[in-house]
PDB file of C-alpha atoms in Angstrom:
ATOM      1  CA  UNK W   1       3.202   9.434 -19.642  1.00 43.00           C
ATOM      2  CA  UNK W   2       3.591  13.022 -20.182  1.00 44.00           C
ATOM      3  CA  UNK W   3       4.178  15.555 -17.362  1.00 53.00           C
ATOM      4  CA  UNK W   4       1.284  17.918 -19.915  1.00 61.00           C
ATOM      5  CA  UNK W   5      -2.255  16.972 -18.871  1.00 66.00           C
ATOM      6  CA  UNK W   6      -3.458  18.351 -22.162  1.00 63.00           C
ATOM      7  CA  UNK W   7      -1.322  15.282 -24.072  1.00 68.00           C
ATOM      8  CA  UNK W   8      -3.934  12.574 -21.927  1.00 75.00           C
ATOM      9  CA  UNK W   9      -5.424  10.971 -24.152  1.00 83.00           C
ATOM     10  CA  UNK W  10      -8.320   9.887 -22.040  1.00 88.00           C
ATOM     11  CA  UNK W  11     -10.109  11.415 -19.316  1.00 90.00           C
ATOM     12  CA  UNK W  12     -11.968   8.824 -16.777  1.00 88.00           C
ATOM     13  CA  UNK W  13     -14.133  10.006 -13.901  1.00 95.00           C
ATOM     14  CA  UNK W  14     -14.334   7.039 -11.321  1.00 96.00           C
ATOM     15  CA  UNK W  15     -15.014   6.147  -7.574  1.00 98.00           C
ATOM     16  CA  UNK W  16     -11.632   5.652  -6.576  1.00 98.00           C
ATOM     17  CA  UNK W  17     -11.993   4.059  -3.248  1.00 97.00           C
ATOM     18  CA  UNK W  18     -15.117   2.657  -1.453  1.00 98.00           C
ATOM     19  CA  UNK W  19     -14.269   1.172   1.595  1.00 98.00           C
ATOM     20  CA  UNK W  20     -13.901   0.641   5.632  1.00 98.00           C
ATOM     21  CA  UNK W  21     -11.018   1.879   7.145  1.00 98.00           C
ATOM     22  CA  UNK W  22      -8.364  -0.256   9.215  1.00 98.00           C
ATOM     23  CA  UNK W  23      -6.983   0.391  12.843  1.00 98.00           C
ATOM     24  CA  UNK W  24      -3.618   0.380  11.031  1.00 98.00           C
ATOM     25  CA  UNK W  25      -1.582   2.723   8.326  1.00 97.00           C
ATOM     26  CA  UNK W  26      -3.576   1.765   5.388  1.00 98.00           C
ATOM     27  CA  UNK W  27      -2.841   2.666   1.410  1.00 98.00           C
ATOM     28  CA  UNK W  28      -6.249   3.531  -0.007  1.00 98.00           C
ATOM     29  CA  UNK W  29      -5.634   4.531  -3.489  1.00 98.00           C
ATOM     30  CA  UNK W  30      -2.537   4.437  -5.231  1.00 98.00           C
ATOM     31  CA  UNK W  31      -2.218   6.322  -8.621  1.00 97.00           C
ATOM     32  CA  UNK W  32      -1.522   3.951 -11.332  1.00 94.00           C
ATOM     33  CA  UNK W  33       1.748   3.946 -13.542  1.00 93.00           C
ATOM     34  CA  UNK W  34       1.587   6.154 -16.991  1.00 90.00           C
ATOM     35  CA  UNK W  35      -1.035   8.503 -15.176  1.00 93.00           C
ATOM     36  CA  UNK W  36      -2.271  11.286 -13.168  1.00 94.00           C
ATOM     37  CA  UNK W  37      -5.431  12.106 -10.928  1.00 96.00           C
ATOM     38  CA  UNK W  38      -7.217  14.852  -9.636  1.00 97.00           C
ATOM     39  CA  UNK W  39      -9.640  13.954  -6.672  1.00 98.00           C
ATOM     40  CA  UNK W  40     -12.811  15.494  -6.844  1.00 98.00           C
ATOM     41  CA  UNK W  41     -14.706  14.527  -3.520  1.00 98.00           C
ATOM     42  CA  UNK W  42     -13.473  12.664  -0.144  1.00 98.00           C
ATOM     43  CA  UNK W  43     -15.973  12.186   2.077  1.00 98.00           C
ATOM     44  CA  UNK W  44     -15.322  10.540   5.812  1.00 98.00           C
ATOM     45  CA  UNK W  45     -18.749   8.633   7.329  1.00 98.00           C
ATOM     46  CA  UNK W  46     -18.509   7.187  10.495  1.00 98.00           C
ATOM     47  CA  UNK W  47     -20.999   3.938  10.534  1.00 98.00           C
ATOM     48  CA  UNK W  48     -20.232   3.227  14.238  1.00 97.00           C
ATOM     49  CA  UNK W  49     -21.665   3.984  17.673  1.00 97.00           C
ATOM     50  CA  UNK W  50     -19.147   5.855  19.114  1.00 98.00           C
ATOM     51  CA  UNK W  51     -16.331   8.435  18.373  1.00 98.00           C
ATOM     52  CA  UNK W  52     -13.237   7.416  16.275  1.00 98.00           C
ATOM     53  CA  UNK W  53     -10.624   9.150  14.996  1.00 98.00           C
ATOM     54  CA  UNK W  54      -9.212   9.218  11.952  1.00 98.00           C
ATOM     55  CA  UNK W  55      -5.915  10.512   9.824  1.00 98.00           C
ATOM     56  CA  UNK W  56      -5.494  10.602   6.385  1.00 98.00           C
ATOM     57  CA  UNK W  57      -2.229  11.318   4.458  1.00 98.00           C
ATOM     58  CA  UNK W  58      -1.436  12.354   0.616  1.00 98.00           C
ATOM     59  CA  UNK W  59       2.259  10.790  -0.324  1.00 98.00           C
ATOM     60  CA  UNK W  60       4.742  11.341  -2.757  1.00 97.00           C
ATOM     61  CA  UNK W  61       5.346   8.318  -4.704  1.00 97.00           C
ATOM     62  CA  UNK W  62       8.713   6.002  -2.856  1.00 97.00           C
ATOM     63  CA  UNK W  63       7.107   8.697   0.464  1.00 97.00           C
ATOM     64  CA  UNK W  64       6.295   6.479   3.720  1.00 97.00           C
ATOM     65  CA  UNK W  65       2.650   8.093   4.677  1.00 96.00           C
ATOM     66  CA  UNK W  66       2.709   9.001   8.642  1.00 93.00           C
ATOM     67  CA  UNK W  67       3.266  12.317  10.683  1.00 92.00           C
ATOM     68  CA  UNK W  68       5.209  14.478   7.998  1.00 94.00           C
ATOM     69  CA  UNK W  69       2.239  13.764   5.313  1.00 96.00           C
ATOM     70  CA  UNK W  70      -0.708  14.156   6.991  1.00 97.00           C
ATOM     71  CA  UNK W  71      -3.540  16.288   5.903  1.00 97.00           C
ATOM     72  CA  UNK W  72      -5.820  15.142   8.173  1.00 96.00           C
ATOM     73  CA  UNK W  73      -3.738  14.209  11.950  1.00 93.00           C
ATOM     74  CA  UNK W  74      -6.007  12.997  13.696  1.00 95.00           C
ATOM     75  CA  UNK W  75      -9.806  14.279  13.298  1.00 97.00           C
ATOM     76  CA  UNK W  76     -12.458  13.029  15.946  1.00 98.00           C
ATOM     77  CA  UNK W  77     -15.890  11.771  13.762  1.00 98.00           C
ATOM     78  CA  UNK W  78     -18.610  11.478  16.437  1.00 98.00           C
ATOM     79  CA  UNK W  79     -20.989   8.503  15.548  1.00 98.00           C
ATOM     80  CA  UNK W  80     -23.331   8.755  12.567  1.00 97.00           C
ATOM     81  CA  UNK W  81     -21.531  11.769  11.329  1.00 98.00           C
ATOM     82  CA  UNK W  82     -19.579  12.783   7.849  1.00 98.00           C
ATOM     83  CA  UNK W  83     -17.175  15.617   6.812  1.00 97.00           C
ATOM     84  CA  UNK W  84     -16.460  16.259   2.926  1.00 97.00           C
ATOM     85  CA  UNK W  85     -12.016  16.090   3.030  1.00 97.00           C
ATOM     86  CA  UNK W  86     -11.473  19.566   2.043  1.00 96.00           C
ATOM     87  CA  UNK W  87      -7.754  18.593   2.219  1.00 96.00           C
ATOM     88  CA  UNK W  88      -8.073  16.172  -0.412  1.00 97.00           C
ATOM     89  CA  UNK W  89     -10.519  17.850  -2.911  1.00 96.00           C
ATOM     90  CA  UNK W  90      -8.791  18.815  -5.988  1.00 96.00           C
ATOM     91  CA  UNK W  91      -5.059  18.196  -5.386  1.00 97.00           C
ATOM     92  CA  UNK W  92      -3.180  16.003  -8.229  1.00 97.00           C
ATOM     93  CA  UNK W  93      -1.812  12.331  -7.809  1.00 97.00           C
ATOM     94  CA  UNK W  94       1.461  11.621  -9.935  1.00 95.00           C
ATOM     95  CA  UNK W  95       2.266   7.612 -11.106  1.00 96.00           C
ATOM     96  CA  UNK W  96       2.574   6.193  -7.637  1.00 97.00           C
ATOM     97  CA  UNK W  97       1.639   9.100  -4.921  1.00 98.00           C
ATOM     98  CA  UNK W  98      -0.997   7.809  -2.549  1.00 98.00           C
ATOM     99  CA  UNK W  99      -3.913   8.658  -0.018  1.00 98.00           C
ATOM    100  CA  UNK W 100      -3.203   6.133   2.975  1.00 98.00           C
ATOM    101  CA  UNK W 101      -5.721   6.397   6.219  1.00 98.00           C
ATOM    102  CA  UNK W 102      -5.532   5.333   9.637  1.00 98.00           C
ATOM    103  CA  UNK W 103      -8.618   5.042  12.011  1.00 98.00           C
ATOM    104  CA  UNK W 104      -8.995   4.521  15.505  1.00 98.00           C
ATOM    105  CA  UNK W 105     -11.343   1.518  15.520  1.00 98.00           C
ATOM    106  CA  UNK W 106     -11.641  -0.969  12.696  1.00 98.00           C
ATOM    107  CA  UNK W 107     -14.187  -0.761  10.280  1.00 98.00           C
ATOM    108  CA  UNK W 108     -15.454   1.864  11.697  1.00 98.00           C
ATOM    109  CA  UNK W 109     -15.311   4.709   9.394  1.00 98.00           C
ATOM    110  CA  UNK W 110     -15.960   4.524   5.557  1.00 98.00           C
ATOM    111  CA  UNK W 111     -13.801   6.461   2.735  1.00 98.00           C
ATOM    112  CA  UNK W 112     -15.817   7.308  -0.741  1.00 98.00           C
ATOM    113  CA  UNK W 113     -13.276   8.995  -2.711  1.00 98.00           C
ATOM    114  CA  UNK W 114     -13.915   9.967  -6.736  1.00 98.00           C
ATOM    115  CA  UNK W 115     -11.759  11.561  -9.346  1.00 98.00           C
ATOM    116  CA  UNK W 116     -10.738  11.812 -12.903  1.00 96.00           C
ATOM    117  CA  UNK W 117      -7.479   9.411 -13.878  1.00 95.00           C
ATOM    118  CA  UNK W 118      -6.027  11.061 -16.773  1.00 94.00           C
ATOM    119  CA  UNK W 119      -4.074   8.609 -19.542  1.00 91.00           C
TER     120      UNK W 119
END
């Protein structure tokens, strides 16, 4: 791939994740070999009864996500509520860097996540 955005030679918008979060370190969205991606829109929804908390980390590719990555460390989502991850929004994913969450309770909290992955 080249490092030049302008040499892509395709352009796909997408829903990059749609999914629960676990109670452990979890790799959401990896960017895939040969391209790039710019995340447009992260939103956090928490589908539970009570409070949970929830991190979220962006990682270099061969990075281990945790403390040192974290964009989000950790945020409290009262039931029933979102938040739109202004942390995320329009930052660039190289071949291999990932988003990786972590929520307090299990399937608890859901992650819609879209983006253009340039090729």
């Amino acid at each position: 791939m080249t490092q030049n955005l302008m040499g892509a030679t395709s352009a796909l918008p997408q829903v990059l994740v749609s999914q629960q979060l676990a109670a452990t370190e979890t790799t959401q969205y990896t960017c895939p070999a040969a391209s790039a991606a710019k995340i447009a829109r992260a939103v956090l929804t928490n589908t539970s009864g009570s409070a949970v908390t929830v991190s979220v980390s962006m990682v270099k590719s061969g990075g281990t996500a945790g403390a040192a990555n974290r964009v989000i460390a950790p945020y409290t989502l009262i039931a029933g509520d979102s938040i739109i991850v202004d942390e995320l929004q329009g930052n660039f994913l190289g071949p291999g860097d990932f988003v990786s969450t972590l929520a307090g309770t299990a399937s608890a909290v859901t992650l819609v996540m879209s983006g253009v992955v340039f090729a």
